[in-house]
Tab-separated table of C-alpha atoms in Angstrom:
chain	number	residue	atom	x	y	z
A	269	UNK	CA	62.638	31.450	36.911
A	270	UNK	CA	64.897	28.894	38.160
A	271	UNK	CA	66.418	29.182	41.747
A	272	UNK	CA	69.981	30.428	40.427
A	273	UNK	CA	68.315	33.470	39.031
A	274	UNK	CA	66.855	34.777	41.952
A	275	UNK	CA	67.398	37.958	43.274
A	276	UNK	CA	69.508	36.821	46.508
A	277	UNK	CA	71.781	33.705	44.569
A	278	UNK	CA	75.388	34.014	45.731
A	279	UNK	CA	74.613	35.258	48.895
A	280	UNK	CA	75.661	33.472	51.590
A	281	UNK	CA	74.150	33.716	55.362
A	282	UNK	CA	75.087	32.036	59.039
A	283	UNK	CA	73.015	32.211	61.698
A	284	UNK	CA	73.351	31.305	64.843
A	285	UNK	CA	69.253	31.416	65.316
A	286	UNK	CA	66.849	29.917	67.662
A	287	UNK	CA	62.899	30.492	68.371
A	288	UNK	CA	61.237	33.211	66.031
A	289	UNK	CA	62.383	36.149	65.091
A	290	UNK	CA	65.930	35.502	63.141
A	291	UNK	CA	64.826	32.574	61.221
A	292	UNK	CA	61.941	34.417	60.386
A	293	UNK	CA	64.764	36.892	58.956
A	294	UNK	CA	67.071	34.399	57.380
A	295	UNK	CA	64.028	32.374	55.723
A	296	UNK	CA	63.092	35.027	54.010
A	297	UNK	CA	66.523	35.456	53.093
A	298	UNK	CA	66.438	31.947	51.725
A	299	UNK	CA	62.810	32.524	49.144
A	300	UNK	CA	64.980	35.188	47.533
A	301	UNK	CA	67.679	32.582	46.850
A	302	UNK	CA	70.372	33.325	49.865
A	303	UNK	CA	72.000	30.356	50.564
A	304	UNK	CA	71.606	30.206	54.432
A	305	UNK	CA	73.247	28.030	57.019
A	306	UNK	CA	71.437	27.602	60.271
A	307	UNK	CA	73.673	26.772	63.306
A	308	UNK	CA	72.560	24.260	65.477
A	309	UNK	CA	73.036	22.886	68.988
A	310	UNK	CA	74.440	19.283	68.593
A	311	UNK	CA	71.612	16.628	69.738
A	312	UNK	CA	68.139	18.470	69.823
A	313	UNK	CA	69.117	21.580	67.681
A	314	UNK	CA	66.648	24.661	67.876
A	315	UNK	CA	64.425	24.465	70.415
A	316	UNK	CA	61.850	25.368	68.434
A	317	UNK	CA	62.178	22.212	67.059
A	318	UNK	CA	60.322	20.927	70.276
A	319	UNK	CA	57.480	23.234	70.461
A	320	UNK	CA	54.923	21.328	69.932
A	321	UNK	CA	54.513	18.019	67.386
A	322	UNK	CA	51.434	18.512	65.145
A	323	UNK	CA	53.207	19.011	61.933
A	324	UNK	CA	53.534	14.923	61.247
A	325	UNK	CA	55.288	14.904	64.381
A	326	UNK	CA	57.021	18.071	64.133
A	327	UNK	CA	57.186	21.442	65.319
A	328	UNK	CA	54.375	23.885	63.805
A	329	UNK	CA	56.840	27.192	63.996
A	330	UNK	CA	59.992	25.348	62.896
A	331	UNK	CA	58.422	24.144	59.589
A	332	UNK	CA	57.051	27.500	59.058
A	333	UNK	CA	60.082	29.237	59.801
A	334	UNK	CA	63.150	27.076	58.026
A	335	UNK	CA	62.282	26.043	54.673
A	336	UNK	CA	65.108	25.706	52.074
A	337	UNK	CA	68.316	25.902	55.068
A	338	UNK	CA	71.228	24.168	55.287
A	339	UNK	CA	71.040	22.799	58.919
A	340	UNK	CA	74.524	22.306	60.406
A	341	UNK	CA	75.627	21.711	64.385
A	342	UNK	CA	77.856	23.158	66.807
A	343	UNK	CA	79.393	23.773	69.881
A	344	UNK	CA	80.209	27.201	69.316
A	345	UNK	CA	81.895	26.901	72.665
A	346	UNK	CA	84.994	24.197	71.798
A	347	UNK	CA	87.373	25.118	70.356
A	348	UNK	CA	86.404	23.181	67.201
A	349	UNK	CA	83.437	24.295	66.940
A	350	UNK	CA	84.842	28.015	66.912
A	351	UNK	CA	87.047	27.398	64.197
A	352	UNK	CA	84.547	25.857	62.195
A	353	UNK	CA	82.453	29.183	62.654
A	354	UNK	CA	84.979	31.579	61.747
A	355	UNK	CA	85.750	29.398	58.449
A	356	UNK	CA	82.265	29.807	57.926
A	357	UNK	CA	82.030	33.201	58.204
A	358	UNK	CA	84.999	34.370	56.297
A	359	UNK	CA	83.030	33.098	53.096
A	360	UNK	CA	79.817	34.874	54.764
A	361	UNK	CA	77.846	37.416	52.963
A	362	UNK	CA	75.598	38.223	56.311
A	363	UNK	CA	75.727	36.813	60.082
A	364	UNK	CA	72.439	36.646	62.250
A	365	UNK	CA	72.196	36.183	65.816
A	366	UNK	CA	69.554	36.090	68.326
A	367	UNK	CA	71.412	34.359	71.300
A	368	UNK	CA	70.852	35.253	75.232
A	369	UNK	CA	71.193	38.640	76.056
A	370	UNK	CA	75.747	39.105	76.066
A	371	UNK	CA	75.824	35.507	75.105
A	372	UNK	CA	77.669	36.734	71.448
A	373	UNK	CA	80.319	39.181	72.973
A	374	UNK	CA	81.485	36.789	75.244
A	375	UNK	CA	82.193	34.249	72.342
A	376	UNK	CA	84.159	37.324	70.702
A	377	UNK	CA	81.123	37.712	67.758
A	378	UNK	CA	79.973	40.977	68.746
A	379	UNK	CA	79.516	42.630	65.633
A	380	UNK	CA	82.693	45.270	66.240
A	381	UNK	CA	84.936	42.203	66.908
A	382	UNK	CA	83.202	40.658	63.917
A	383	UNK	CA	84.230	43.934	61.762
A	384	UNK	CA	88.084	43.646	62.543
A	385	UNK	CA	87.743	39.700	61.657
A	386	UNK	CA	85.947	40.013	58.805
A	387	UNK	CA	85.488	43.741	57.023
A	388	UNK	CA	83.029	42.756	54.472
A	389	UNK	CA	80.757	41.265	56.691
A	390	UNK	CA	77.187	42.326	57.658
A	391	UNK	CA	76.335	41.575	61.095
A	392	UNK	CA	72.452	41.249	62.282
A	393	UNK	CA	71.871	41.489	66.023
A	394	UNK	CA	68.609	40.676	67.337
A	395	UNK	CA	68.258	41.840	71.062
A	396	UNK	CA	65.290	42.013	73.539
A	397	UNK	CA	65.809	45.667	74.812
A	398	UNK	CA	68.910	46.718	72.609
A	399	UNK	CA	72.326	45.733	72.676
A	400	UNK	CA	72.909	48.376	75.324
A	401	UNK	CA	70.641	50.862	77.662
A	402	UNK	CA	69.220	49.739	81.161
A	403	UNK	CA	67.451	46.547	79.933
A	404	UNK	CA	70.632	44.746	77.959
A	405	UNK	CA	70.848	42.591	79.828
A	406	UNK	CA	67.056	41.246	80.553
A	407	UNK	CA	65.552	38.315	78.605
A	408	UNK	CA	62.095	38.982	76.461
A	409	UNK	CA	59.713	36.736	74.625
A	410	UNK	CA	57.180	37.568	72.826
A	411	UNK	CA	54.267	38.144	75.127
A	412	UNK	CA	56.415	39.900	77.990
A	413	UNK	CA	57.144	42.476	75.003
A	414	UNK	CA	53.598	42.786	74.186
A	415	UNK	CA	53.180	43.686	77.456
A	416	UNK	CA	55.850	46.363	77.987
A	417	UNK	CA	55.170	47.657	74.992
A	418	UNK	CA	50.954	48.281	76.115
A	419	UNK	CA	49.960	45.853	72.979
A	420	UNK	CA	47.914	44.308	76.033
A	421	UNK	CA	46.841	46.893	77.091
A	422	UNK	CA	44.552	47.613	74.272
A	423	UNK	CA	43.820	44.396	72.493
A	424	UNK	CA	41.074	43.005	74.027
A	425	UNK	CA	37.244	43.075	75.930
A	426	UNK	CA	36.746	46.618	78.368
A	427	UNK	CA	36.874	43.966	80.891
A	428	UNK	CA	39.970	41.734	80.239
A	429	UNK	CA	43.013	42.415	77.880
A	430	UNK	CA	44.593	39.669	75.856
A	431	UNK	CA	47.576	39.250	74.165
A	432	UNK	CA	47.218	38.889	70.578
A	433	UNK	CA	47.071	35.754	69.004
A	434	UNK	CA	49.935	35.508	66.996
A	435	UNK	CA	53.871	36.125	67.835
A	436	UNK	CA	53.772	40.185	66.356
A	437	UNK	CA	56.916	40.870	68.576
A	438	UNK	CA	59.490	38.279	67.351
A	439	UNK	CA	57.683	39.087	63.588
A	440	UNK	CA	58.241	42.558	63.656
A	441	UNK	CA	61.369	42.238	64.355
A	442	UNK	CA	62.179	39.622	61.893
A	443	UNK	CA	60.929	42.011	59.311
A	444	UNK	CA	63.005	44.846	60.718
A	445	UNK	CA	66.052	42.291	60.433
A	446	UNK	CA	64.827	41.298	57.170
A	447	UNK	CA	64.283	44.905	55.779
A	448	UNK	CA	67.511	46.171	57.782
A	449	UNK	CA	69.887	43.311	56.209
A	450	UNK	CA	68.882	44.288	52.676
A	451	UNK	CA	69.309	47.630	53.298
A	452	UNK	CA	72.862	46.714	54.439
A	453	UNK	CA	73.265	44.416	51.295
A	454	UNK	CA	72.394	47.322	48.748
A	455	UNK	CA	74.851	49.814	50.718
A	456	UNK	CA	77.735	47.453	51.095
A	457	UNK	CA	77.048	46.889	47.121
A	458	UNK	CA	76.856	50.612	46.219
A	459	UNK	CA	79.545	51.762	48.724
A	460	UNK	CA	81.797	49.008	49.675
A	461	UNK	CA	80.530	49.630	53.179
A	462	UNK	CA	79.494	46.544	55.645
A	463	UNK	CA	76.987	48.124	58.170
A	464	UNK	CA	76.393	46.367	60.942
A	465	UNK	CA	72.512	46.047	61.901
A	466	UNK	CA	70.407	45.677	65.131
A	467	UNK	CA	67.256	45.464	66.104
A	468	UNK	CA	65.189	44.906	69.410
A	469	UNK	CA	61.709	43.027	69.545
A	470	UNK	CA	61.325	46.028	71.946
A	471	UNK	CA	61.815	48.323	69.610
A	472	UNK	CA	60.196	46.452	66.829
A	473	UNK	CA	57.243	46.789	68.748
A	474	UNK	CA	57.191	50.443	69.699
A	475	UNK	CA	57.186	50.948	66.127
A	476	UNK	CA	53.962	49.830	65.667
A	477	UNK	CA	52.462	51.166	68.900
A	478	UNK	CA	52.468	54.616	67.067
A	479	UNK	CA	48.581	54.965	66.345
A	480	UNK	CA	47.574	54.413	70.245
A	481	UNK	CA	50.811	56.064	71.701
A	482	UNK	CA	50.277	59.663	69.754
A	483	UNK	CA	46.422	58.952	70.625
A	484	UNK	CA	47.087	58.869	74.241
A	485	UNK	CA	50.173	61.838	74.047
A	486	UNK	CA	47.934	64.391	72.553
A	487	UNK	CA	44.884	63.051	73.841
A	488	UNK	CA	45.708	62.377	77.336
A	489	UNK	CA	43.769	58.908	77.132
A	490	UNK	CA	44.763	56.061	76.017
A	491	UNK	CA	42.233	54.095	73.132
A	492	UNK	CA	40.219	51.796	74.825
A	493	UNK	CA	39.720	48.293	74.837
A	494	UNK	CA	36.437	47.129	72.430
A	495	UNK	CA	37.164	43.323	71.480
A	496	UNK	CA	37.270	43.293	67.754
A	497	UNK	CA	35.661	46.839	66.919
A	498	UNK	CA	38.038	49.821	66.137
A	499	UNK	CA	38.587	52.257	69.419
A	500	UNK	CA	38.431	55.338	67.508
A	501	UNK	CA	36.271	54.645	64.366
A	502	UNK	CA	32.620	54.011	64.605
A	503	UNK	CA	30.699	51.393	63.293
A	504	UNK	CA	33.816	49.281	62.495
A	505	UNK	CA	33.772	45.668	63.702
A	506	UNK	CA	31.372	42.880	64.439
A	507	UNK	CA	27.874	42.108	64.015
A	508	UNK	CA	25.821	38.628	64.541
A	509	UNK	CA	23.514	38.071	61.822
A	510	UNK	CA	20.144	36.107	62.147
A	511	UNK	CA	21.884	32.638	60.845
A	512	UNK	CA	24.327	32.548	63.931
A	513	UNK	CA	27.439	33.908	61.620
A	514	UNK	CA	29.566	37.081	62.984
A	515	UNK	CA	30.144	39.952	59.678
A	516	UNK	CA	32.557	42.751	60.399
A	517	UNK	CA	32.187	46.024	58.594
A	518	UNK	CA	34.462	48.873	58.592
A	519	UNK	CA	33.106	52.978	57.734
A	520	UNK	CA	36.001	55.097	56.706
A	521	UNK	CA	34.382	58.373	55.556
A	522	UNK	CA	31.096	60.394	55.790
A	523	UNK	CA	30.687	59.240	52.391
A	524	UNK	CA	30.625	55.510	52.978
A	525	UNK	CA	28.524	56.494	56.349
A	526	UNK	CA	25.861	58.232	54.027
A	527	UNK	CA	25.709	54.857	51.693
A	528	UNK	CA	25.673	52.927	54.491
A	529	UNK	CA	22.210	54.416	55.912
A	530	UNK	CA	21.085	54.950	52.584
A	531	UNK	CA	21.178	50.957	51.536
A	532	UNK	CA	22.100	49.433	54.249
A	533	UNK	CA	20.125	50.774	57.175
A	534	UNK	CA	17.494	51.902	54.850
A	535	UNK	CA	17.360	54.958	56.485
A	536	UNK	CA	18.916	58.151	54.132
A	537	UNK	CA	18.069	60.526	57.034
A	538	UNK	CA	20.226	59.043	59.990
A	539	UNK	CA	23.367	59.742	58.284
A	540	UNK	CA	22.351	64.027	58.802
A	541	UNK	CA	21.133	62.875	62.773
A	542	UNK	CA	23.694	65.140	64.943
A	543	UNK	CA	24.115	62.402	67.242
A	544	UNK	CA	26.095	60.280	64.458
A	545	UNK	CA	26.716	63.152	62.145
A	546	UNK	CA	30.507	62.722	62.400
A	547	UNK	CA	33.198	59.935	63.169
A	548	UNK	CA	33.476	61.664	66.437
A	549	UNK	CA	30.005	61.671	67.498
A	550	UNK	CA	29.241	58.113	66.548
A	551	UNK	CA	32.476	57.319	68.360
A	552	UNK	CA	31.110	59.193	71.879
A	553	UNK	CA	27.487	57.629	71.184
A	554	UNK	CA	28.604	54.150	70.448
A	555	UNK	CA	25.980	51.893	72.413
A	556	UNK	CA	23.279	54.077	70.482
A	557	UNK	CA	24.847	53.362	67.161
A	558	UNK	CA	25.462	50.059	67.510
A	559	UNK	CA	21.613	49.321	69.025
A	560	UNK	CA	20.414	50.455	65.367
A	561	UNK	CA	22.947	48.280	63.394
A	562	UNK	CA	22.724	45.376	65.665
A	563	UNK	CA	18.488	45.227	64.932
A	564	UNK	CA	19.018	45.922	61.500
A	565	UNK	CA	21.523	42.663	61.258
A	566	UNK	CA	18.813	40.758	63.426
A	567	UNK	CA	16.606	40.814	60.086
A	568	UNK	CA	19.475	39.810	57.911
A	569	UNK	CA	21.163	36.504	57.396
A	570	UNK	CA	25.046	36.805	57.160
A	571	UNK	CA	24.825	36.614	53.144
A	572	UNK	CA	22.111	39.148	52.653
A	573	UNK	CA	23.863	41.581	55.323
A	574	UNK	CA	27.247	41.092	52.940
A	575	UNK	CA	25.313	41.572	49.802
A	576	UNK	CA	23.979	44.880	51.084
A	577	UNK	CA	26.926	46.346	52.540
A	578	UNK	CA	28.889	45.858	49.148
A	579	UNK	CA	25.701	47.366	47.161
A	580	UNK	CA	26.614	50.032	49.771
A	581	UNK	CA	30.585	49.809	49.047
A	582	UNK	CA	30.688	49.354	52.399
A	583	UNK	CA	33.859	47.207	53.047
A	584	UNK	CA	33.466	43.719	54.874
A	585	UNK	CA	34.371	40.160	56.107
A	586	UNK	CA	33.301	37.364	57.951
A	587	UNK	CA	34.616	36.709	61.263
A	588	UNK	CA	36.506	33.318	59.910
A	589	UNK	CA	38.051	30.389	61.848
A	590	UNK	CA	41.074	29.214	61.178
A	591	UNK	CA	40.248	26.487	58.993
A	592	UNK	CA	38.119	28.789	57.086
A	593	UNK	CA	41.491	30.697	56.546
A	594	UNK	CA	42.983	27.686	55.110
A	595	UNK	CA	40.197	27.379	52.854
A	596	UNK	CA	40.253	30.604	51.898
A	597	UNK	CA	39.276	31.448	47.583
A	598	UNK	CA	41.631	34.216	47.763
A	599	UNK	CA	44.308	31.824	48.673
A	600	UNK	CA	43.083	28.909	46.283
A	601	UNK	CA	42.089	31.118	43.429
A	602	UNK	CA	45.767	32.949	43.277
A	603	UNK	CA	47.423	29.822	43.267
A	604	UNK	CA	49.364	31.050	47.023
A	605	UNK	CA	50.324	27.317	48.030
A	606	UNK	CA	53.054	24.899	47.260
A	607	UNK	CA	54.239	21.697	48.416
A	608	UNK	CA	57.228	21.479	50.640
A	609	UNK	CA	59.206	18.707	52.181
A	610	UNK	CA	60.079	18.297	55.289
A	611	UNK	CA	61.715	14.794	57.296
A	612	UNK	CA	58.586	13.460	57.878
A	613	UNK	CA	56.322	13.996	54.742
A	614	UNK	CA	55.327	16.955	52.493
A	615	UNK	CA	53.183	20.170	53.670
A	616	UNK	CA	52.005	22.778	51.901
A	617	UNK	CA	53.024	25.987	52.580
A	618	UNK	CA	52.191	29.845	51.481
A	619	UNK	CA	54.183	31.484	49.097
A	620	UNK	CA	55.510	34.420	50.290
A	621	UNK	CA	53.424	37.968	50.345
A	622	UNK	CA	55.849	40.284	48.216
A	623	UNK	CA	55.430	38.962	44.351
A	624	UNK	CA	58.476	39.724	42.077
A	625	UNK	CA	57.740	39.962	38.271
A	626	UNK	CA	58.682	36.793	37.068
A	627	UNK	CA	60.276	34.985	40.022
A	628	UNK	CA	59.304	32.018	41.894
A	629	UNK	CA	60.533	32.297	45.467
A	630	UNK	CA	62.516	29.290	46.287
A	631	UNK	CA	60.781	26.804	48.629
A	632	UNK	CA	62.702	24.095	49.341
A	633	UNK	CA	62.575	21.420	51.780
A	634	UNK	CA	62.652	21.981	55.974
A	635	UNK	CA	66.167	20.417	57.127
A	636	UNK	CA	66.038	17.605	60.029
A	637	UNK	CA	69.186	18.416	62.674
A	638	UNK	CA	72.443	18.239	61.436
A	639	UNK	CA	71.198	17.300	58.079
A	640	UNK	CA	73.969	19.302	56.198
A	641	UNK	CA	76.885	19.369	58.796
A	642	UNK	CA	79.360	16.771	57.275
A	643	UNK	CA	78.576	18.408	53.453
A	644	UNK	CA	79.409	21.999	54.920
A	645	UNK	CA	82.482	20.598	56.294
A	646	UNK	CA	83.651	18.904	53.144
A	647	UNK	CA	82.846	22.432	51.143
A	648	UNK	CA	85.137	24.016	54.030
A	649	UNK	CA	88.153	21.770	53.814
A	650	UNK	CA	87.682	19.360	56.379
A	651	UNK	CA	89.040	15.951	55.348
A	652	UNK	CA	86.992	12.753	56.324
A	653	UNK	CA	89.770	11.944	60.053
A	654	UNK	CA	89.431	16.255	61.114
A	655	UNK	CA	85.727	15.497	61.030
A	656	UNK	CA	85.212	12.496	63.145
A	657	UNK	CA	87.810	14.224	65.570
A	658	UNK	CA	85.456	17.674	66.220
A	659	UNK	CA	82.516	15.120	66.567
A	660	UNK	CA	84.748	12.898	69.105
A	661	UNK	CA	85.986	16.477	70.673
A	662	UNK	CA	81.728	17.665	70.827
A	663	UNK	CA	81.749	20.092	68.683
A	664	UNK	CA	79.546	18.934	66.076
């Protein structure tokens, strides 16, 4: 299916976007087939851009993150620079902003300013605490909402938490945005209606706190810390096998406990022993539990401990690196990468998780700064003299 078939084509998005979490959004926006226009600071752009330089010289999170964008730059604060904005978004489907806490109501693009200017618009706000409440005005990044939000708290070793090792704040709320702008999309479609959305990395968060924060209400304890084994389900997590590699295997049921002791610990009768007779029990008598699977993988190399515990239909992995990742069959065998350009040089890049019947998400190339300003322009009306005077003015 070619990219003006796909599901998003004719929608238009602006964002004024920076770091993680809305071009997280608005890229996702742009594999359905959303035309989207990422606004820039003149010079150095987003400073994401800047991160690091290990993608051919370039940022690791800003290739991942802006695929197939027009990249355009402005000084939302001249004058020019405003006007080319609101031409912009008066042929905008959807605006996107994750700027400094007030920074878009005091440039007048708070999304009820946005509504009188523009009725059909959808406006995407993405906050640290929420547009309003006590903490409006506070600045958050990813790990200072893990923290508030007790992520830390239970991710990692009894003895030391750790945050976890990817940006889950910024992505759950880039999924929120993502979900939330869609929603708005369908409505606005069915009703007329432009609904304004927002979402908080806060927020974002909580959501997906619920399994340790109704744990702790109703249990009056919080889930403890246990590395990379389950807090509440026992065995579930990591063993070393004999050869030096680390297999993780997870029981759900009494069923799957039975099979386990049956064909994996070779021992039918444990699975009946009241001190492991129940999810519970194994939970309260961990160390004992785990002294009898830990020998048993002491006998087993990491291949005959996996070949067991799926005789067993025991579910399991390996404890992989990231390389291994990379490497992965799964991702090789389902044909999950494609080539994508970028300024300096093709990567390769996943294709996105949610599969459409007969579409192929569009992934085109990662823009360099600016790379799409004086094209955008042209499309808007500006002649080749109003151009050179915003970029002699600073605005561009």
């Amino acid at each position: 299916m070619s990219a003006a078939s796909l599901p998003l084509e004719g929608v238009t998005v602006v964002s004024l976007e920076q770091a993680v979490a809305a071009p997280f959004a608005t890229r996702q926006l742009a594999d359905l087939g959303a035309r989207v226009i990422k606004v820039e600071r003149p010079g150095d752009g987003d400073f994401a851009r800047r991160y690091d330089e290990t993608v051919h010289g370039q940022s690791s999170h800003f290739v991942w993150l802006n695929r197939s964008k027009d990249s355009v730059t402005l000084d939302v604060k001249t004058p020019g620079g405003r006007e080319v904005l609101e031409r912009l978004l008066s042929g905008a489907d959807v605006f996107v902003q994750n700027l400094a806490p007030g920074a878009a109501a005091r440039l007048g693009l708070s999304a009820e300013e946005l509504n009188e200017r523009h009725p059909s618009l959808i406006v995407c706000d993405i906050s640290g605490y929420g547009a309003d409440g006590p903490w409006a005005g506070r600045k958050a990044y990813d790990l200072l909402v893990q923290c508030e939000t007790g992520v830390v708290s239970v991710t990692g070793t009894p003895e030391q938490p750790a945050k976890v090792g990817i940006a889950i704040a910024d992505i759950a709320a880039g999924m929120y945005a993502y979900s939330g702008i869609l929603t708005a999309l369908y409505e606005r479609r069915a009703t007329g209606v432009a609904r304004a959305v927002s979402v908080s990395l806060f927020e974002a968060l909580a959501e997906w706190m619920g399994y340790p924060a109704y744990y702790t209400a109703h249990s009056g304890t919080q889930p403890r810390r246990v590395g990379a084994a389950h807090a509440t389900i026992a065995p579930y997590g990591p063993y070393d096998a004999t050869d030096g590699r680390t297999v993780l295997l997870a029981i759900q049921n009494e069923r799957e406990w039975a099979s386990f002791c049956a064909e994996f610990l070779d021992d039918p009768a444990l699975a009946a022993d009241p001190r492991f007779h129940r999810n519970s029990s194994r939970v309260a008598r961990r160390a004992e539990l785990d002294a009898v699977v830990t020998a048993r993988f002491a006998e087993l190399t990491a291949a005959e401990a996996t070949a067991l515990l799926d005789r067993a239909k025991v579910a399991n992995a390996r404890l992989n690196t990231v390389a291994d990742f990379l490497d992965h069959p799964v991702l090789s065998g389902r044909d999950r990468w494609r080539d994508v350009p970028t300024p300096a040089g093709p990567i390769r890049a996943l294709v996105p998780p949610a599969s459409l019947s007969g579409v192929e998400p569009r992934m085109e190339a990662v823009p360099d700064v600016g790379e799409h300003t004086e094209a955008v322009l042209k499309e808007l009306g500006y002649e080749a003299s109003a151009i050179e005077a915003l970029r002699e003015e600073g605005a561009l």
